[in-house]
Coordinates of C-alpha atoms in Angstrom, one line a residue:
Chain R
M1 CA 0.1 0.1 -0.1
A2 CA 2.9 2.2 1.1
R3 CA 4.4 2.0 -2.5
T4 CA 1.3 2.0 -4.4
A5 CA 0.8 5.5 -2.5
H6 CA 4.4 6.7 -2.7
E7 CA 4.1 6.0 -6.8
V8 CA 0.6 7.7 -7.3
D9 CA 2.5 11.1 -5.5
A10 CA 5.2 10.7 -7.7
L11 CA 3.3 10.5 -11.0
F12 CA 0.9 13.2 -9.6
D13 CA 3.8 15.8 -9.1
A14 CA 5.7 14.7 -12.7
L15 CA 2.3 15.5 -14.3
L16 CA 1.2 18.9 -12.3
A17 CA 4.7 20.7 -12.3
L18 CA 4.1 24.3 -11.5
P19 CA 4.0 26.4 -14.7
D20 CA 5.8 29.9 -14.2
D21 CA 2.9 32.0 -15.3
P22 CA -0.8 32.7 -14.0
R23 CA -2.2 29.4 -14.0
R24 CA 0.2 28.5 -10.9
G25 CA -2.5 28.7 -8.7
L26 CA -4.8 26.6 -10.5
Y27 CA -2.0 23.5 -10.8
A28 CA -1.1 24.4 -6.8
A29 CA -4.6 23.5 -6.1
M30 CA -4.8 20.3 -8.3
R31 CA -1.5 19.4 -6.2
H32 CA -2.9 20.3 -3.1
A33 CA -6.0 17.8 -3.7
A34 CA -4.2 15.2 -5.4
I35 CA -0.7 14.9 -3.6
G36 CA -0.3 13.2 -0.3
G37 CA -3.1 11.9 1.5
G38 CA -6.1 9.3 1.2
K39 CA -6.4 5.9 1.3
R40 CA -5.6 5.5 -2.2
L41 CA -8.2 2.4 -2.5
R42 CA -8.8 3.0 -6.0
P43 CA -5.2 3.2 -7.1
L44 CA -5.0 -0.1 -5.3
L45 CA -7.7 -1.8 -6.6
V46 CA -6.1 -1.2 -10.4
V47 CA -2.8 -2.3 -9.3
A48 CA -4.4 -5.6 -7.7
A49 CA -6.2 -6.0 -10.2
C50 CA -3.4 -5.7 -13.2
D51 CA -1.2 -7.5 -11.1
L52 CA -3.7 -10.5 -11.3
F53 CA -2.9 -10.6 -15.2
K54 CA 0.6 -9.4 -14.9
V55 CA -0.1 -5.8 -16.7
D56 CA 2.9 -3.6 -16.8
R57 CA 3.3 -2.0 -13.7
P58 CA 3.9 1.8 -15.0
Q59 CA 0.8 1.3 -17.6
A60 CA -1.2 -0.1 -14.3
L61 CA 0.4 2.8 -12.4
R62 CA -1.2 5.6 -14.9
V63 CA -4.6 4.0 -15.4
A64 CA -4.5 3.8 -11.1
V65 CA -3.6 8.1 -11.4
A66 CA -6.7 8.7 -13.9
I67 CA -8.9 7.2 -11.7
E68 CA -7.8 8.8 -8.5
C69 CA -8.0 12.1 -10.7
V70 CA -11.6 11.4 -11.0
H71 CA -11.9 10.6 -7.4
V72 CA -10.5 13.4 -6.3
Y73 CA -12.3 16.0 -8.7
S74 CA -15.7 14.6 -7.3
L75 CA -14.5 15.0 -3.5
I76 CA -13.4 18.9 -4.2
H77 CA -16.6 19.6 -6.0
D78 CA -18.4 17.6 -3.0
D79 CA -16.6 19.8 -0.7
L80 CA -17.9 22.9 -2.0
P81 CA -20.2 25.1 0.4
C82 CA -23.2 24.9 -2.2
M83 CA -22.7 20.9 -1.8
D84 CA -21.6 19.3 1.6
D85 CA -19.7 22.5 2.8
D86 CA -16.6 20.5 4.2
D87 CA -13.7 22.6 5.7
L88 CA -11.4 19.4 6.2
R89 CA -10.3 16.5 3.9
R90 CA -7.4 14.2 4.1
G91 CA -6.7 15.9 7.2
K92 CA -5.8 19.2 5.4
P93 CA -8.0 22.1 4.5
T94 CA -10.4 21.5 1.5
V95 CA -9.3 23.6 -1.7
H96 CA -12.3 26.2 -1.4
K97 CA -10.7 26.7 2.2
A98 CA -6.9 26.7 1.1
F99 CA -7.6 28.5 -2.4
D100 CA -10.7 30.2 -2.9
E101 CA -14.3 28.7 -4.3
A102 CA -13.7 29.6 -7.8
T103 CA -10.4 27.9 -8.1
A104 CA -12.1 24.7 -6.2
V105 CA -14.5 24.2 -9.2
L106 CA -11.4 25.0 -12.0
A107 CA -9.4 22.4 -10.1
G108 CA -12.0 19.8 -9.9
D109 CA -12.9 20.4 -13.9
A110 CA -9.0 20.2 -14.5
L111 CA -8.5 16.8 -12.8
Q112 CA -11.4 15.3 -14.5
T113 CA -10.3 16.7 -17.8
L114 CA -6.9 15.2 -17.1
A115 CA -7.9 11.6 -16.5
F116 CA -9.0 11.5 -19.8
E117 CA -6.0 13.2 -21.1
I118 CA -3.8 10.2 -19.3
L119 CA -5.9 7.3 -20.6
S120 CA -5.6 8.4 -24.2
D121 CA -1.8 8.9 -24.3
P122 CA -0.3 6.1 -25.9
E123 CA 2.2 5.8 -22.7
T124 CA -0.8 4.2 -21.1
H125 CA -1.1 1.3 -23.4
P126 CA 0.2 1.1 -26.9
D127 CA -2.9 -0.5 -28.0
P128 CA -5.5 2.0 -29.2
F129 CA -8.5 -0.5 -28.9
V130 CA -7.3 -0.9 -25.0
R131 CA -7.0 2.8 -24.7
I132 CA -10.4 4.1 -26.0
E133 CA -12.2 1.0 -24.1
L134 CA -10.5 2.3 -20.7
V135 CA -12.1 6.0 -21.8
A136 CA -15.5 4.7 -22.7
E137 CA -15.5 2.5 -19.0
L138 CA -14.8 5.7 -17.4
A139 CA -17.0 8.2 -18.8
R140 CA -19.8 5.2 -18.4
A141 CA -18.5 5.2 -14.3
A142 CA -18.0 8.9 -13.6
G143 CA -21.4 10.1 -15.5
P144 CA -24.6 10.7 -15.2
A145 CA -25.2 7.1 -15.4
G146 CA -22.8 6.3 -12.9
M147 CA -20.9 8.4 -10.0
V148 CA -22.5 12.2 -10.8
G149 CA -25.8 10.4 -11.2
G150 CA -25.3 9.0 -7.5
Q151 CA -24.2 12.5 -6.2
M152 CA -27.6 13.6 -7.5
M153 CA -29.4 11.1 -5.7
D154 CA -27.2 11.9 -2.7
I155 CA -28.4 15.6 -3.0
V156 CA -32.2 14.6 -3.3
A157 CA -31.9 12.4 -0.6
E158 CA -31.5 15.1 1.5
S159 CA -35.2 16.2 1.2
E160 CA -36.7 12.5 0.5
T161 CA -36.7 9.8 2.5
F162 CA -35.1 6.7 0.5
D163 CA -35.4 3.0 1.2
L164 CA -33.2 0.2 1.5
P165 CA -33.4 -0.3 -2.3
T166 CA -33.0 3.1 -3.5
T167 CA -30.2 3.8 -1.2
T168 CA -28.3 0.8 -2.4
R169 CA -28.8 2.2 -5.9
L170 CA -27.5 5.7 -5.1
Q171 CA -24.5 4.2 -3.3
Q172 CA -24.0 1.9 -6.3
L173 CA -23.9 4.6 -8.6
K174 CA -21.9 6.8 -6.4
T175 CA -18.7 5.1 -5.0
G176 CA -19.9 1.4 -6.9
A177 CA -19.6 2.6 -10.2
L178 CA -16.0 3.8 -9.8
I179 CA -14.7 1.0 -7.9
G180 CA -16.5 -1.4 -10.7
F181 CA -14.0 0.8 -13.3
C182 CA -11.1 0.0 -11.2
L183 CA -11.7 -3.9 -11.8
E184 CA -12.8 -3.7 -15.3
A185 CA -9.7 -1.6 -16.0
G186 CA -7.4 -4.6 -14.9
G187 CA -9.8 -7.1 -17.4
V188 CA -9.4 -4.5 -20.2
M189 CA -5.5 -4.4 -19.9
G190 CA -5.1 -7.8 -19.3
H191 CA -7.1 -9.0 -22.1
V192 CA -9.2 -11.1 -19.6
S193 CA -11.8 -13.8 -20.7
P194 CA -15.6 -13.3 -20.2
A195 CA -15.5 -15.8 -17.2
G196 CA -12.6 -13.7 -15.6
R197 CA -14.3 -10.1 -16.5
T198 CA -17.7 -11.6 -14.3
A199 CA -15.9 -12.9 -11.4
L200 CA -14.1 -9.4 -11.3
R201 CA -17.5 -7.5 -12.0
G202 CA -18.8 -9.5 -8.6
Y203 CA -16.2 -8.8 -6.9
A204 CA -16.2 -5.3 -7.7
R205 CA -20.4 -5.3 -6.7
D206 CA -19.6 -6.7 -3.3
I207 CA -16.9 -4.4 -2.3
G208 CA -18.4 -1.5 -3.5
L209 CA -21.4 -2.1 -1.4
A210 CA -18.9 -3.1 1.5
F211 CA -17.6 -0.3 1.1
Q212 CA -20.1 2.4 1.4
I213 CA -22.0 0.5 4.3
A214 CA -18.3 0.8 6.5
D215 CA -18.5 4.2 5.5
D216 CA -21.7 4.9 7.0
L217 CA -20.4 3.0 9.9
L218 CA -17.6 5.7 10.1
D219 CA -19.1 8.3 9.7
A220 CA -22.2 7.2 12.5
T221 CA -19.6 6.1 14.9
G222 CA -16.0 6.7 13.9
D223 CA -13.2 9.3 15.1
E224 CA -13.0 12.5 12.9
S225 CA -9.0 13.0 14.3
V226 CA -8.1 9.6 12.3
A227 CA -10.5 10.2 9.5
G228 CA -9.0 13.6 8.9
K229 CA -12.8 14.4 7.8
A230 CA -15.9 15.8 9.3
L231 CA -18.3 13.0 10.4
G232 CA -21.8 12.5 11.1
K233 CA -22.8 14.5 8.4
D234 CA -25.4 12.0 7.1
A235 CA -27.3 11.9 10.5
E236 CA -27.4 15.8 10.9
A237 CA -28.4 15.9 7.0
G238 CA -31.5 13.6 8.0
K239 CA -29.9 10.7 5.3
A240 CA -31.2 7.7 5.0
T241 CA -27.8 5.4 5.6
F242 CA -27.2 1.8 5.5
V243 CA -26.7 2.4 9.5
S244 CA -30.3 4.4 9.9
L245 CA -31.6 1.7 7.8
L246 CA -30.7 -1.4 9.0
G247 CA -29.2 -0.2 12.3
E248 CA -25.1 -0.6 13.6
E249 CA -25.1 -4.5 13.9
R250 CA -27.1 -5.7 11.3
A251 CA -25.0 -3.1 9.0
R252 CA -21.6 -4.3 10.5
T253 CA -23.1 -8.2 9.9
Q254 CA -23.8 -7.3 6.1
A255 CA -20.6 -5.4 5.0
G256 CA -18.7 -8.5 6.7
M257 CA -21.2 -11.2 4.5
L258 CA -20.7 -9.0 1.5
V259 CA -16.5 -8.9 1.9
D260 CA -16.8 -13.0 2.4
Q261 CA -18.8 -12.9 -1.2
A262 CA -16.6 -10.6 -2.9
I263 CA -13.6 -13.1 -2.0
A264 CA -15.4 -16.2 -2.9
H265 CA -15.7 -14.6 -6.6
L266 CA -11.7 -14.8 -7.1
A267 CA -12.2 -18.7 -6.3
A268 CA -10.6 -19.3 -9.7
F269 CA -7.5 -17.3 -9.1
G270 CA -5.0 -18.4 -6.7
S271 CA -2.4 -16.2 -4.6
E272 CA -1.8 -13.9 -7.2
A273 CA -5.4 -12.6 -6.1
E274 CA -4.3 -12.3 -2.5
L275 CA -3.9 -8.5 -2.4
L276 CA -7.5 -8.3 -3.7
R277 CA -8.6 -10.2 -0.8
Q278 CA -6.5 -8.5 1.5
L279 CA -8.3 -5.1 -0.2
A280 CA -11.6 -6.5 0.8
R281 CA -10.9 -7.3 3.9
Y282 CA -9.3 -4.0 4.7
I283 CA -12.3 -2.1 3.1
V284 CA -14.4 -3.1 6.4
E285 CA -11.8 -2.7 8.7
R286 CA -10.3 0.3 8.1
D287 CA -10.8 3.5 10.6
R288 CA -10.6 6.3 7.8
Chain H
M1 CA -26.9 27.0 -39.8
A2 CA -30.3 26.3 -38.6
R3 CA -30.1 22.9 -40.2
T4 CA -27.2 22.4 -37.7
A5 CA -28.9 24.1 -34.6
H6 CA -31.9 21.8 -35.1
E7 CA -29.9 18.5 -35.4
V8 CA -27.5 19.6 -32.5
D9 CA -30.6 19.7 -30.5
A10 CA -32.6 16.7 -31.2
L11 CA -29.0 14.9 -30.2
F12 CA -28.7 16.5 -27.3
D13 CA -32.5 15.3 -26.6
A14 CA -31.8 12.1 -27.6
L15 CA -29.0 11.5 -25.5
L16 CA -30.5 13.1 -22.2
A17 CA -33.5 11.3 -21.9
L18 CA -35.1 12.2 -18.5
P19 CA -34.6 9.3 -16.3
D20 CA -37.8 8.6 -14.2
D21 CA -35.8 8.5 -11.0
P22 CA -34.0 11.1 -8.4
R23 CA -31.5 11.7 -11.2
R24 CA -34.1 13.3 -13.1
G25 CA -32.9 17.1 -11.6
L26 CA -29.4 16.6 -13.0
Y27 CA -30.8 15.1 -16.7
A28 CA -33.2 18.1 -16.5
A29 CA -30.6 20.9 -15.4
M30 CA -27.9 19.4 -18.2
R31 CA -31.3 19.8 -20.6
H32 CA -31.5 23.5 -19.5
A33 CA -28.0 24.4 -20.4
A34 CA -27.6 22.3 -23.6
I35 CA -30.9 22.1 -25.5
G36 CA -32.0 25.4 -27.8
G37 CA -29.6 27.9 -27.3
G38 CA -26.8 29.6 -28.4
K39 CA -24.8 30.2 -31.6
R40 CA -23.8 26.8 -31.9
L41 CA -20.6 28.4 -33.3
R42 CA -18.6 25.3 -32.4
P43 CA -20.7 22.6 -33.5
L44 CA -20.9 24.7 -37.0
L45 CA -17.1 24.7 -37.2
V46 CA -17.1 21.0 -36.9
V47 CA -19.4 20.6 -39.3
A48 CA -18.1 22.8 -41.9
A49 CA -14.3 21.3 -41.3
C50 CA -15.7 17.8 -41.8
D51 CA -17.8 18.8 -44.9
L52 CA -14.8 19.5 -46.4
F53 CA -13.1 16.0 -46.3
K54 CA -16.6 14.4 -46.9
V55 CA -16.8 13.3 -43.6
D56 CA -20.2 11.1 -42.5
R57 CA -22.5 14.0 -41.3
P58 CA -24.0 11.7 -38.5
Q59 CA -20.6 11.0 -37.0
A60 CA -19.6 14.9 -37.5
L61 CA -22.8 15.8 -35.6
R62 CA -21.6 13.5 -32.8
V63 CA -18.5 15.4 -32.7
A64 CA -20.2 18.7 -32.8
V65 CA -22.1 17.9 -29.6
A66 CA -19.3 16.4 -27.7
I67 CA -17.8 19.8 -28.0
E68 CA -20.8 21.9 -27.8
C69 CA -21.1 19.7 -24.2
V70 CA -17.6 20.9 -22.8
H71 CA -19.0 24.6 -24.2
V72 CA -21.8 24.3 -22.0
Y73 CA -20.2 23.0 -18.9
S74 CA -18.0 25.6 -18.7
L75 CA -20.5 28.3 -19.4
I76 CA -22.5 26.4 -16.4
H77 CA -19.4 26.8 -14.3
D78 CA -18.6 30.2 -15.4
D79 CA -21.9 31.4 -14.5
L80 CA -21.4 30.3 -10.9
P81 CA -21.7 32.9 -8.3
C82 CA -18.4 32.1 -7.1
M83 CA -17.2 32.6 -10.8
D84 CA -18.6 35.4 -12.8
D85 CA -22.2 35.3 -11.0
D86 CA -24.5 35.3 -13.9
D87 CA -28.0 35.3 -14.1
L88 CA -29.0 35.6 -17.4
R89 CA -27.4 32.9 -20.5
R90 CA -28.7 32.3 -23.8
G91 CA -31.6 34.4 -22.9
K92 CA -32.8 32.2 -20.3
P93 CA -32.0 31.8 -16.5
T94 CA -28.7 30.3 -15.7
V95 CA -28.6 26.9 -14.4
H96 CA -28.1 27.5 -10.9
K97 CA -31.3 30.3 -10.9
A98 CA -33.5 28.1 -12.7
F99 CA -32.4 24.8 -10.2
D100 CA -29.5 25.7 -7.4
E101 CA -25.7 25.7 -7.4
A102 CA -25.2 21.8 -6.4
T103 CA -27.0 21.1 -9.5
A104 CA -25.4 23.6 -11.7
V105 CA -22.0 22.0 -10.4
L106 CA -22.8 18.3 -11.3
A107 CA -24.7 19.5 -14.3
G108 CA -21.3 20.9 -15.6
D109 CA -19.5 18.0 -14.7
A110 CA -21.9 15.8 -16.0
L111 CA -21.5 17.5 -19.5
Q112 CA -17.8 16.9 -19.2
T113 CA -18.1 13.5 -19.0
L114 CA -20.7 12.8 -21.9
A115 CA -18.1 14.7 -23.9
F116 CA -15.8 11.8 -23.7
E117 CA -18.7 9.5 -23.4
I118 CA -19.9 10.3 -26.8
L119 CA -16.4 10.2 -28.6
S120 CA -15.4 6.9 -27.4
D121 CA -18.7 5.5 -28.5
P122 CA -18.1 3.3 -32.1
E123 CA -20.8 5.2 -33.2
T124 CA -18.7 8.0 -33.5
H125 CA -16.4 6.6 -35.7
P126 CA -15.8 2.8 -36.5
D127 CA -11.9 3.2 -36.3
P128 CA -10.6 3.3 -32.8
F129 CA -7.5 5.4 -33.8
V130 CA -9.3 8.0 -34.7
R131 CA -12.0 8.0 -31.6
I132 CA -8.4 7.7 -29.2
E133 CA -7.2 11.0 -31.2
L134 CA -10.6 13.0 -30.9
V135 CA -10.4 12.2 -27.2
A136 CA -6.5 13.1 -26.6
E137 CA -7.3 16.4 -28.9
L138 CA -10.2 17.0 -26.9
A139 CA -8.3 16.6 -23.0
R140 CA -5.7 18.9 -24.1
A141 CA -7.7 21.6 -25.7
A142 CA -10.2 21.5 -22.4
G143 CA -7.9 20.7 -19.5
P144 CA -5.2 22.9 -17.5
A145 CA -3.3 23.6 -20.8
G146 CA -6.4 24.8 -22.5
M147 CA -9.3 26.2 -21.9
V148 CA -9.5 25.7 -18.0
G149 CA -6.0 27.3 -17.8
G150 CA -7.5 30.1 -19.5
Q151 CA -10.6 30.2 -17.5
M152 CA -7.7 30.6 -14.6
M153 CA -6.2 33.2 -16.0
D154 CA -9.4 35.2 -16.3
I155 CA -9.7 35.1 -12.5
V156 CA -6.3 36.3 -12.2
A157 CA -6.7 38.8 -14.5
E158 CA -9.0 40.6 -12.1
S159 CA -6.5 41.5 -9.4
E160 CA -3.7 41.7 -12.1
T161 CA -2.9 44.2 -14.9
F162 CA -2.6 41.6 -18.2
D163 CA -0.4 43.3 -21.0
L164 CA -1.5 42.4 -24.6
P165 CA 1.0 39.4 -24.9
T166 CA -0.9 37.5 -21.8
T167 CA -4.0 38.9 -22.7
T168 CA -3.9 37.2 -26.1
R169 CA -2.5 34.2 -24.6
L170 CA -5.2 34.0 -21.9
Q171 CA -7.8 33.8 -24.8
Q172 CA -6.1 31.5 -27.2
L173 CA -6.3 29.0 -24.1
K174 CA -10.0 30.1 -22.5
T175 CA -11.4 30.2 -26.3
G176 CA -8.7 29.3 -28.8
A177 CA -8.0 26.1 -27.8
L178 CA -11.2 24.8 -28.0
I179 CA -11.8 26.6 -31.5
G180 CA -8.8 24.6 -32.9
F181 CA -10.4 21.3 -31.3
C182 CA -13.4 21.9 -33.9
L183 CA -10.8 22.1 -36.8
E184 CA -8.6 19.4 -35.6
A185 CA -11.6 17.1 -35.2
G186 CA -12.4 17.9 -39.3
G187 CA -8.6 16.9 -39.6
V188 CA -8.7 13.6 -37.9
M189 CA -12.1 12.5 -39.0
G190 CA -10.9 13.5 -42.5
H191 CA -7.7 11.9 -42.3
V192 CA -5.9 15.3 -43.6
S193 CA -2.7 15.6 -44.6
P194 CA -0.2 17.3 -42.6
A195 CA -0.3 20.3 -45.1
G196 CA -3.9 20.1 -44.9
R197 CA -3.7 20.1 -41.0
T198 CA -1.2 23.2 -40.8
A199 CA -3.7 25.2 -42.8
L200 CA -7.0 24.2 -40.4
R201 CA -4.8 25.2 -37.3
G202 CA -3.7 28.6 -39.0
Y203 CA -7.5 29.3 -39.8
A204 CA -8.5 28.3 -36.2
R205 CA -5.9 30.7 -34.5
D206 CA -6.9 33.2 -36.6
I207 CA -10.6 32.9 -36.2
G208 CA -10.2 32.3 -32.5
L209 CA -8.5 35.3 -31.8
A210 CA -11.1 37.1 -34.1
F211 CA -13.8 35.7 -32.3
Q212 CA -12.3 37.0 -28.7
I213 CA -11.7 40.5 -30.1
A214 CA -15.2 40.5 -31.3
D215 CA -16.8 39.2 -27.9
D216 CA -14.5 42.1 -26.2
L217 CA -16.0 44.5 -28.6
L218 CA -20.0 43.0 -28.0
D219 CA -18.9 43.1 -24.4
A220 CA -18.1 46.8 -24.5
T221 CA -20.4 48.0 -27.5
G222 CA -23.4 45.6 -27.7
D223 CA -27.0 45.1 -26.6
E224 CA -27.8 42.9 -23.5
S225 CA -31.2 42.3 -25.1
V226 CA -30.0 40.9 -28.2
A227 CA -26.7 38.9 -26.7
G228 CA -29.1 37.3 -24.2
K229 CA -26.2 38.1 -21.7
A230 CA -25.1 40.0 -19.3
L231 CA -22.6 43.1 -21.1
G232 CA -20.2 45.1 -20.2
K233 CA -18.9 42.9 -17.0
D234 CA -15.1 43.2 -18.3
A235 CA -15.0 47.0 -17.6
E236 CA -16.7 46.2 -14.2
A237 CA -14.3 43.6 -13.1
G238 CA -11.4 45.6 -14.2
K239 CA -9.9 43.1 -16.5
A240 CA -7.6 43.8 -19.5
T241 CA -9.3 43.4 -23.0
F242 CA -8.3 43.9 -26.3
V243 CA -10.7 46.6 -26.4
S244 CA -9.2 48.1 -23.3
L245 CA -5.5 47.3 -25.0
L246 CA -6.0 48.7 -28.5
G247 CA -9.2 51.1 -28.6
E248 CA -12.5 50.0 -30.4
E249 CA -10.9 51.6 -33.5
R250 CA -7.9 49.4 -33.7
A251 CA -9.5 46.0 -32.1
R252 CA -12.4 46.5 -34.9
T253 CA -9.7 46.9 -37.4
Q254 CA -7.6 43.9 -36.0
A255 CA -10.5 41.6 -35.9
G256 CA -11.2 42.2 -39.7
M257 CA -7.5 41.8 -40.7
L258 CA -7.6 38.1 -38.5
V259 CA -10.5 37.5 -40.6
D260 CA -8.7 38.0 -43.8
Q261 CA -5.8 36.0 -42.9
A262 CA -8.1 33.1 -41.7
I263 CA -9.6 33.0 -45.3
A264 CA -6.3 33.1 -46.8
H265 CA -5.2 30.3 -44.8
L266 CA -8.1 28.1 -47.0
A267 CA -6.7 29.3 -50.3
A268 CA -5.7 25.6 -51.4
F269 CA -9.5 25.0 -50.9
G270 CA -12.4 25.1 -53.3
S271 CA -15.9 26.5 -52.9
E272 CA -16.2 23.3 -50.4
A273 CA -14.5 25.8 -47.8
E274 CA -17.4 28.3 -48.6
L275 CA -19.1 27.6 -45.2
L276 CA -15.4 28.2 -43.4
R277 CA -15.1 31.2 -45.1
Q278 CA -18.8 32.3 -44.1
L279 CA -18.3 31.4 -40.6
A280 CA -14.9 33.5 -40.3
R281 CA -16.8 36.3 -41.2
Y282 CA -20.0 35.7 -39.3
I283 CA -17.8 35.5 -36.3
V284 CA -16.7 39.1 -36.5
E285 CA -20.3 40.7 -38.1
R286 CA -22.2 39.1 -35.2
D287 CA -24.3 41.2 -32.8
R288 CA -24.8 38.2 -29.8

């Protein structure tokens, strides 16, 4: 985990070299949000999925950074005063606090674009078929039928009371779609068989949901100083969560079952899938 | 122009069908911004450049809509209270006025993603080499070294006084890069020779600058009811523009010279380039 986190930072550092012109503040804001923080869960999933099929590591890392760009952009915009209005993220001031709101909007916008710039670059993969499939998958996962659609549902959740199926759908879009991309990317880069792809998709679906249940548990019962962000926000906003819908006890049991189920999807793989198995367990055991 | 505008609206209408779930507001906001308004200059440039090389029209139209997605997303975010704080756009309330700020942020985000989703779809072009080149060109033109970089410079321009070279660079990034993409897309789709590409790039560079000078002239001397947006904003914000730097007379002369120069780049083309020639003239003669 530490190695991947370090490599992700190094690649962001290279991609976001500060220009000596009036765009400097934009790059500084992108660096503030992208470098040196976070669990790097999505990059780890990409790298672990790529490892499974012996994908060249520098190529896997570029895809890992592309998905992290999308994740970081969504955090910057989510933290804005008109959205969740958060002051703290990854233990640092949020971008609109450290810079200003206009710069935060643009830094998020630019990080989304950068994700597609990275994926379309031949350095990511020499085969244009592979690159265009990665772009298509990311656009689907990040767009209105994926992450952004989930964010919209999340806003609606503040004024409407969602039931369990609708809350599950919200989370599948909001966080599940990007997590799905991480595993799908391994499948695309590794030229994996349809059966292998199905296994990866099953794993992704289960850990995606387990991740969100764990997030809801953290939001309800976690420690802000460890999490590096404000907690207890869902209850405050009156949003339905897995914890409010199932209760803490059942939510915890459900998350554990999903992890077992995720690991079961990897049965056809041997020790080369050990990192993915460990990540599945980490997802529900983490304290931040 | 009317035919292309109608086709762009029809394709947006098909791509943004309202879902019957809590994401409805997001799609409604995207439709509000994208359908039925604007000069559709960028789509027209794509279609005109593609016509030059007899590119299949439905394919050209998809690229035209992709670039309009990026343009519309940038307008939504530019109009936000933390940016230009505009109430009126294309003669209608801006998205954050008609909906709310959070929805406006997400609608912009989603339109950017949609652009890449459209370009990566095989319906846009059967050849993945062509699709990935379009994605790479759009990411370059829209990102921190293109449009968003120009928007950042535009923010800095409110507190610093830019000279003519810096103002020119700002505009080349802010509006020139996307206009450059429109012509480049024609070159990519039409498998154009290096000489043809150079001619298109020269044309794009000149009309891009002419467009911005004309915009500055409109901002300084135009009629708000015809323009469908607030004018006089640059002087109010104390920003250097081509009009403040050159004076109205010289700015007008300069725009005219650039149009002549743009048309001269098309000398190797015959009557098939007539639409591009007309568009160059329209760009400086328009009143909105």
